[in-house]
């Protein structure tokens, strides 16, 4: 399966010329009542520790979160936009994968 | 002179003046992330200012408000340490000043959280969490830039050398402090110096920066005897609206 990482940046140490920009980090925050971390945006930071601090300052100013995850953007592998058809369209015609064909007995109540 | 009032002015004015200085970076910081982080710090300090100066005004008992104290006093009435009013300089100097103050601020607030005065204790308990983060952040930046490139190292060493003569005033106790310490309201600032020295020596070693060995320090801020020439200029900005339009509100 093909995947792309358009934001991939070279490792600083592997290239002769170091980059002048801080790396990009993707930020995930778990809200007060949320079960899972959700992607909220991205920012720049020199290292993981500062990325967490920056995320705290940029994305939790209004009491949004109880936990922060950060991951450097170049470590995220993504599906290729050109592969959208083969990857996602086959599931469009498979309505039976939605559990909507069962009769739920009244005694079960809200589900 | 009411010592408690004087103590509250000193504590509140440190927050107000440093908070205003830090807010001057808003829209000007080197990167967006730092811009927001500095604005957060400034707002934390401003929030603390309001609590300290509200209590100062109450203790004073002359019907003045925290706003009156912030916006209608002139330079000689301010009681902040000189360190908080020196101009920002470059980003490195701003962060160095922040760290040197944060480290003191944290120790002081940890002491004030045990105060015999219930209001002081309450304010300190709220502020200490904010300041624990401030010092965490400013320390990281001092280490990152000190142990960074040749240029950042040079700038941080210059910042430390420039600011060092303003450090001693934070720990220069006087009769007000003696009275506060006696009543269990506040720790004696001088008693915090050893812990501060140890923490700062540790940070500067990690930052590969050389601590100046001079103990000379400027004074005149916390007793209002003589502020630097910078405070008056700063107040013309900070107090402009209330001076030009007395009593103006949102």
Short mmCIF file of C-alpha atoms in Angstrom, two decimals:
data_model
loop_
_atom_site.label_atom_id
_atom_site.label_comp_id
_atom_site.label_asym_id
_atom_site.label_seq_id
_atom_site.Cartn_x
_atom_site.Cartn_y
_atom_site.Cartn_z
CA UNK A 1 0.00 0.00 0.00
CA UNK A 2 1.40 3.36 -0.93
CA UNK A 3 1.66 6.10 1.59
CA UNK A 4 3.12 9.57 1.51
CA UNK A 5 4.54 11.96 3.98
CA UNK A 6 4.48 15.34 2.28
CA UNK A 7 5.82 17.09 5.37
CA UNK A 8 8.85 14.84 5.60
CA UNK A 9 11.93 16.77 6.53
CA UNK A 10 15.49 15.54 6.37
CA UNK A 11 17.23 14.59 9.59
CA UNK A 12 19.39 17.52 10.61
CA UNK A 13 22.47 15.39 11.08
CA UNK A 14 22.14 13.57 7.77
CA UNK A 15 22.45 16.67 5.60
CA UNK A 16 25.37 18.98 5.19
CA UNK A 17 23.26 22.11 5.61
CA UNK A 18 21.28 22.29 8.88
CA UNK A 19 17.81 23.71 8.56
CA UNK A 20 17.10 27.03 10.22
CA UNK A 21 13.49 26.25 11.06
CA UNK A 22 12.38 24.40 14.16
CA UNK A 23 10.68 21.12 13.22
CA UNK A 24 6.93 20.92 12.92
CA UNK A 25 4.96 19.05 15.59
CA UNK A 26 1.42 17.74 15.48
CA UNK A 27 -0.52 18.30 18.67
CA UNK A 28 -3.10 15.98 20.21
CA UNK A 29 -5.13 16.94 23.25
CA UNK A 30 -7.47 14.95 25.42
CA UNK A 31 -10.28 17.16 26.64
CA UNK A 32 -11.89 17.27 30.06
CA UNK A 33 -14.40 14.56 29.26
CA UNK A 34 -12.91 13.11 26.10
CA UNK A 35 -11.83 9.49 26.03
CA UNK A 36 -9.18 9.90 23.35
CA UNK A 37 -6.66 12.48 22.25
CA UNK A 38 -7.79 14.54 19.28
CA UNK A 39 -5.65 16.37 16.75
CA UNK A 40 -5.98 20.09 17.40
CA UNK A 41 -3.29 21.62 15.18
CA UNK A 42 0.42 21.96 14.74
CA UNK A 43 3.26 24.20 15.85
CA UNK A 44 7.02 24.60 15.72
CA UNK A 45 9.40 23.76 18.56
CA UNK A 46 13.08 22.85 18.92
CA UNK A 47 12.42 19.58 20.80
CA UNK A 48 9.65 17.42 22.24
CA UNK A 49 9.71 19.04 25.66
CA UNK A 50 9.33 22.54 24.23
CA UNK A 51 6.65 21.26 21.86
CA UNK A 52 4.60 20.17 24.87
CA UNK A 53 5.17 23.52 26.57
CA UNK A 54 4.22 25.41 23.40
CA UNK A 55 1.15 23.22 23.00
CA UNK A 56 0.17 24.03 26.56
CA UNK A 57 0.47 27.74 25.81
CA UNK A 58 -1.10 27.73 22.36
CA UNK A 59 -3.86 25.12 22.68
CA UNK A 60 -4.91 24.86 26.34
CA UNK A 61 -5.33 28.51 27.29
CA UNK A 62 -9.05 28.10 27.77
CA UNK A 63 -8.91 25.03 29.91
CA UNK A 64 -9.34 22.66 26.98
CA UNK A 65 -7.27 19.74 28.06
CA UNK A 66 -6.05 17.28 30.66
CA UNK A 67 -3.38 15.58 28.56
CA UNK A 68 -1.14 16.54 25.64
CA UNK A 69 0.57 14.34 23.07
CA UNK A 70 3.04 15.72 20.55
CA UNK A 71 4.59 13.95 17.60
CA UNK A 72 7.01 15.34 15.08
CA UNK A 73 5.13 15.74 11.82
CA UNK A 74 7.74 13.87 9.78
CA UNK A 75 7.01 10.72 11.76
CA UNK A 76 3.41 10.63 10.56
CA UNK A 77 2.77 8.41 7.55
CA UNK A 78 -0.35 9.29 5.60
CA UNK A 79 -2.51 7.92 2.81
CA UNK A 80 -1.83 9.39 -0.60
CA UNK A 81 -4.57 11.71 -1.90
CA UNK A 82 -4.24 10.04 -5.33
CA UNK A 83 -5.17 6.69 -3.77
CA UNK A 84 -8.44 8.01 -2.34
CA UNK A 85 -10.57 5.96 -4.73
CA UNK A 86 -9.08 2.50 -4.19
CA UNK A 87 -8.70 3.02 -0.48
CA UNK A 88 -12.00 4.54 0.55
CA UNK A 89 -14.60 3.99 -2.14
CA UNK A 90 -14.99 0.20 -1.76
CA UNK A 91 -16.59 0.70 1.65
CA UNK A 92 -19.23 3.07 0.28
CA UNK A 93 -21.29 0.23 -1.20
CA UNK A 94 -21.17 -2.04 1.84
CA UNK A 95 -24.09 -0.80 3.88
CA UNK A 96 -24.35 -4.17 5.60
CA UNK A 97 -21.28 -3.20 7.60
CA UNK A 98 -23.45 -0.74 9.52
CA UNK A 99 -25.39 -2.53 12.23
CA UNK A 100 -28.71 -1.04 11.15
CA UNK A 101 -30.49 -4.24 10.13
CA UNK A 102 -31.14 -5.63 13.57
CA UNK A 103 -34.43 -5.35 15.42
CA UNK A 104 -33.63 -4.28 18.92
CA UNK A 105 -36.09 -5.59 21.53
CA UNK A 106 -37.87 -2.85 23.47
CA UNK A 107 -36.55 -4.23 26.78
CA UNK A 108 -33.01 -3.25 25.76
CA UNK A 109 -33.97 0.40 25.90
CA UNK A 110 -31.57 3.05 24.67
CA UNK A 111 -28.53 1.78 22.88
CA UNK B 1 4.07 53.50 57.41
CA UNK B 2 1.98 50.35 57.39
CA UNK B 3 4.42 47.48 56.79
CA UNK B 4 1.78 45.10 55.44
CA UNK B 5 0.64 47.70 52.91
CA UNK B 6 4.24 48.33 51.88
CA UNK B 7 4.88 44.60 51.53
CA UNK B 8 1.75 44.15 49.39
CA UNK B 9 2.76 47.04 47.13
CA UNK B 10 6.21 45.51 46.63
CA UNK B 11 4.77 42.14 45.81
CA UNK B 12 2.05 43.50 43.54
CA UNK B 13 4.28 46.04 41.80
CA UNK B 14 6.82 43.35 40.89
CA UNK B 15 4.02 41.50 39.10
CA UNK B 16 2.58 44.64 37.50
CA UNK B 17 5.81 46.09 36.15
CA UNK B 18 7.26 42.80 34.94
CA UNK B 19 3.88 41.83 33.50
CA UNK B 20 3.75 45.06 31.53
CA UNK B 21 7.31 44.63 30.29
CA UNK B 22 6.57 41.11 29.10
CA UNK B 23 3.35 42.27 27.43
CA UNK B 24 5.45 44.64 25.31
CA UNK B 25 6.47 41.53 23.32
CA UNK B 26 2.90 40.90 22.22
CA UNK B 27 2.98 40.77 18.42
CA UNK B 28 6.78 41.11 18.34
CA UNK B 29 8.18 37.80 19.62
CA UNK B 30 10.51 35.86 17.34
CA UNK B 31 7.99 33.07 16.72
CA UNK B 32 4.25 32.73 17.16
CA UNK B 33 4.58 30.09 19.87
CA UNK B 34 6.80 32.33 22.01
CA UNK B 35 4.52 35.28 21.39
CA UNK B 36 1.56 33.44 22.88
CA UNK B 37 3.62 32.00 25.70
CA UNK B 38 4.92 35.45 26.66
CA UNK B 39 1.41 36.89 26.52
CA UNK B 40 0.23 34.08 28.82
CA UNK B 41 3.01 34.89 31.29
CA UNK B 42 2.15 38.58 31.16
CA UNK B 43 -1.51 37.84 31.79
CA UNK B 44 -0.70 35.52 34.71
CA UNK B 45 1.35 38.32 36.27
CA UNK B 46 -1.39 40.85 35.64
CA UNK B 47 -3.93 38.56 37.30
CA UNK B 48 -1.66 38.25 40.32
CA UNK B 49 -1.19 42.02 40.35
CA UNK B 50 -4.92 42.52 40.66
CA UNK B 51 -5.11 40.22 43.69
CA UNK B 52 -2.12 41.79 45.46
CA UNK B 53 -3.05 45.39 44.76
CA UNK B 54 -6.71 44.86 45.66
CA UNK B 55 -5.55 43.63 49.05
CA UNK B 56 -3.00 46.46 49.29
CA UNK B 57 -5.76 49.01 48.67
CA UNK B 58 -7.99 47.32 51.25
CA UNK B 59 -5.23 47.36 53.87
CA UNK B 60 -4.50 50.99 53.05
CA UNK B 61 -8.14 51.86 53.79
CA UNK B 62 -8.27 55.10 51.83
CA UNK B 63 -10.93 54.01 49.39
CA UNK B 64 -8.51 53.45 46.53
CA UNK B 65 -8.87 50.52 44.17
CA UNK B 66 -6.28 48.24 42.55
CA UNK B 67 -6.77 50.24 39.34
CA UNK B 68 -6.07 53.49 41.18
CA UNK B 69 -2.83 52.04 42.51
CA UNK B 70 -1.78 50.71 39.12
CA UNK B 71 -2.69 53.66 36.94
CA UNK B 72 -2.60 56.76 39.12
CA UNK B 73 0.61 56.46 41.07
CA UNK B 74 3.78 58.11 39.82
CA UNK B 75 7.19 56.49 39.49
CA UNK B 76 8.40 57.26 43.02
CA UNK B 77 5.38 55.49 44.54
CA UNK B 78 6.19 52.17 42.88
CA UNK B 79 7.86 49.50 44.97
CA UNK B 80 8.98 46.96 42.37
CA UNK B 81 12.59 45.77 42.26
CA UNK B 82 14.64 47.46 39.52
CA UNK B 83 15.15 44.12 37.75
CA UNK B 84 11.50 44.10 36.67
CA UNK B 85 11.59 47.55 35.06
CA UNK B 86 14.77 47.35 32.95
CA UNK B 87 13.97 47.38 29.23
CA UNK B 88 13.40 44.07 27.49
CA UNK B 89 16.49 44.24 25.28
CA UNK B 90 16.61 41.28 22.92
CA UNK B 91 14.60 38.10 23.41
CA UNK B 92 17.51 36.48 25.24
CA UNK B 93 17.74 39.25 27.80
CA UNK B 94 13.99 39.16 28.33
CA UNK B 95 14.09 35.43 29.03
CA UNK B 96 17.15 35.75 31.26
CA UNK B 97 15.41 38.47 33.30
CA UNK B 98 12.34 36.28 33.45
CA UNK B 99 14.29 33.30 34.72
CA UNK B 100 16.20 35.28 37.35
CA UNK B 101 12.93 36.71 38.64
CA UNK B 102 10.87 33.52 38.27
CA UNK B 103 13.34 31.59 40.39
CA UNK B 104 13.03 34.19 43.15
CA UNK B 105 9.26 34.48 42.67
CA UNK B 106 8.75 30.74 43.05
CA UNK B 107 10.74 30.56 46.30
CA UNK B 108 8.93 33.61 47.66
CA UNK B 109 5.47 32.28 46.78
CA UNK B 110 6.24 28.88 48.28
CA UNK B 111 6.98 30.74 51.51
CA UNK B 112 3.92 32.98 51.20
CA UNK B 113 1.71 29.92 50.73
CA UNK B 114 2.49 29.23 54.42
CA UNK B 115 1.71 32.81 55.50
CA UNK B 116 -0.03 33.58 58.76
CA UNK B 117 -2.24 35.98 56.79
CA UNK B 118 -5.15 34.13 55.21
CA UNK B 119 -5.50 36.42 52.16
CA UNK B 120 -1.78 36.33 51.43
CA UNK B 121 -1.87 32.55 51.76
CA UNK B 122 -4.78 32.30 49.33
CA UNK B 123 -3.23 34.52 46.68
CA UNK B 124 0.10 32.71 46.95
CA UNK B 125 -1.53 29.30 46.62
CA UNK B 126 -3.08 30.35 43.31
CA UNK B 127 0.00 32.16 41.99
CA UNK B 128 2.52 29.48 42.87
CA UNK B 129 1.10 27.08 40.28
CA UNK B 130 1.37 29.69 37.54
CA UNK B 131 4.89 30.64 38.53
CA UNK B 132 6.06 27.02 38.75
CA UNK B 133 5.28 26.85 35.05
CA UNK B 134 6.93 30.22 34.35
CA UNK B 135 10.21 29.07 35.84
CA UNK B 136 9.98 25.74 34.07
CA UNK B 137 9.66 27.52 30.76
CA UNK B 138 12.15 30.36 31.29
CA UNK B 139 14.72 27.91 32.64
CA UNK B 140 14.39 25.71 29.56
CA UNK B 141 14.86 28.73 27.31
CA UNK B 142 17.91 29.97 29.21
CA UNK B 143 19.49 26.51 28.96
CA UNK B 144 18.49 26.11 25.32
CA UNK B 145 19.90 29.46 24.24
CA UNK B 146 22.89 29.43 26.59
CA UNK B 147 23.97 26.01 25.38
CA UNK B 148 22.92 26.81 21.81
CA UNK B 149 24.72 28.45 18.93
CA UNK B 150 27.73 30.74 19.30
CA UNK B 151 25.49 33.75 18.84
CA UNK B 152 22.80 32.66 21.28
CA UNK B 153 25.46 31.75 23.86
CA UNK B 154 27.10 35.15 23.49
CA UNK B 155 23.79 36.97 23.81
CA UNK B 156 22.76 35.00 26.90
CA UNK B 157 26.11 35.64 28.59
CA UNK B 158 25.73 39.35 27.83
CA UNK B 159 22.21 39.27 29.24
CA UNK B 160 23.38 37.59 32.45
CA UNK B 161 26.25 40.06 32.85
CA UNK B 162 23.92 43.00 32.24
CA UNK B 163 21.21 41.83 34.64
CA UNK B 164 23.41 40.49 37.41
CA UNK B 165 23.80 43.83 39.27
CA UNK B 166 20.00 43.91 39.61
CA UNK B 167 19.78 40.50 41.31
CA UNK B 168 20.89 41.49 44.80
CA UNK B 169 18.02 43.91 45.38
CA UNK B 170 15.52 41.04 45.45
CA UNK B 171 17.20 39.75 48.61
CA UNK B 172 18.02 43.09 50.27
CA UNK B 173 15.86 42.91 53.38
CA UNK B 174 14.90 45.97 55.39
CA UNK B 175 12.67 46.81 58.35
CA UNK B 176 9.49 46.08 56.40
CA UNK B 177 10.73 42.57 55.68
CA UNK B 178 11.78 42.12 59.30
CA UNK B 179 8.28 43.01 60.45
CA UNK B 180 6.69 40.68 57.90
CA UNK B 181 8.98 37.83 58.88
CA UNK B 182 8.34 38.41 62.57
CA UNK B 183 4.59 38.20 62.04
CA UNK B 184 4.95 35.07 59.93
CA UNK B 185 3.38 36.87 56.98
CA UNK B 186 6.30 36.53 54.60
CA UNK B 187 9.69 34.84 54.55
CA UNK B 188 12.62 37.21 54.89
CA UNK B 189 13.86 37.65 51.28
CA UNK B 190 17.47 37.36 52.44
CA UNK B 191 16.71 33.86 53.71
CA UNK B 192 15.85 32.76 50.15
CA UNK B 193 19.22 33.68 48.69
CA UNK B 194 21.01 30.38 49.31
CA UNK B 195 18.27 28.33 47.66
CA UNK B 196 18.14 30.81 44.77
CA UNK B 197 21.93 30.72 44.34
CA UNK B 198 21.92 26.93 44.26
CA UNK B 199 19.13 26.73 41.68
CA UNK B 200 20.62 29.45 39.47
CA UNK B 201 24.14 27.98 39.64
CA UNK B 202 22.68 24.67 38.52
CA UNK B 203 20.82 26.28 35.62
CA UNK B 204 23.77 28.37 34.45
CA UNK B 205 26.08 25.36 34.56
CA UNK B 206 23.63 23.49 32.34
CA UNK B 207 23.39 26.56 30.10
CA UNK B 208 27.23 26.73 29.92
CA UNK B 209 27.06 30.34 31.16
CA UNK B 210 29.51 31.88 33.61
CA UNK B 211 28.03 33.42 36.76
CA UNK B 212 29.51 36.84 37.48
CA UNK B 213 31.29 36.74 40.85
CA UNK B 214 30.37 40.28 41.91
CA UNK B 215 27.92 40.84 44.74
CA UNK B 216 27.46 44.53 43.96
CA UNK B 217 23.85 45.44 43.37
CA UNK B 218 21.78 48.44 42.43
CA UNK B 219 19.02 49.43 44.83
CA UNK B 220 16.20 51.91 45.19
CA UNK B 221 13.25 50.11 43.60
CA UNK B 222 11.69 48.17 46.45
CA UNK B 223 11.87 51.15 48.81
CA UNK B 224 11.01 53.65 46.05
CA UNK B 225 14.08 55.75 46.79
CA UNK B 226 15.34 55.79 43.23
CA UNK B 227 13.97 53.88 40.26
CA UNK B 228 15.86 53.66 36.98
CA UNK B 229 15.06 56.23 34.33
CA UNK B 230 13.23 53.49 32.45
CA UNK B 231 10.24 53.25 34.79
CA UNK B 232 8.89 56.73 34.03
CA UNK B 233 9.03 56.06 30.29
CA UNK B 234 7.23 52.79 30.80
CA UNK B 235 4.50 54.42 32.87
CA UNK B 236 3.80 56.97 30.14
CA UNK B 237 2.73 54.01 28.02
CA UNK B 238 1.08 51.94 30.73
CA UNK B 239 -0.87 54.79 32.30
CA UNK B 240 -1.55 56.85 29.21
CA UNK B 241 -5.25 56.08 28.89
CA UNK B 242 -6.15 56.90 32.49
CA UNK B 243 -4.02 60.03 32.40
CA UNK B 244 -5.54 61.29 29.14
CA UNK B 245 -9.10 60.22 29.92
CA UNK B 246 -9.44 60.08 33.72
CA UNK B 247 -11.98 57.52 34.86
CA UNK B 248 -12.45 56.01 31.38
CA UNK B 249 -13.91 52.50 31.50
CA UNK B 250 -14.72 49.82 28.95
#
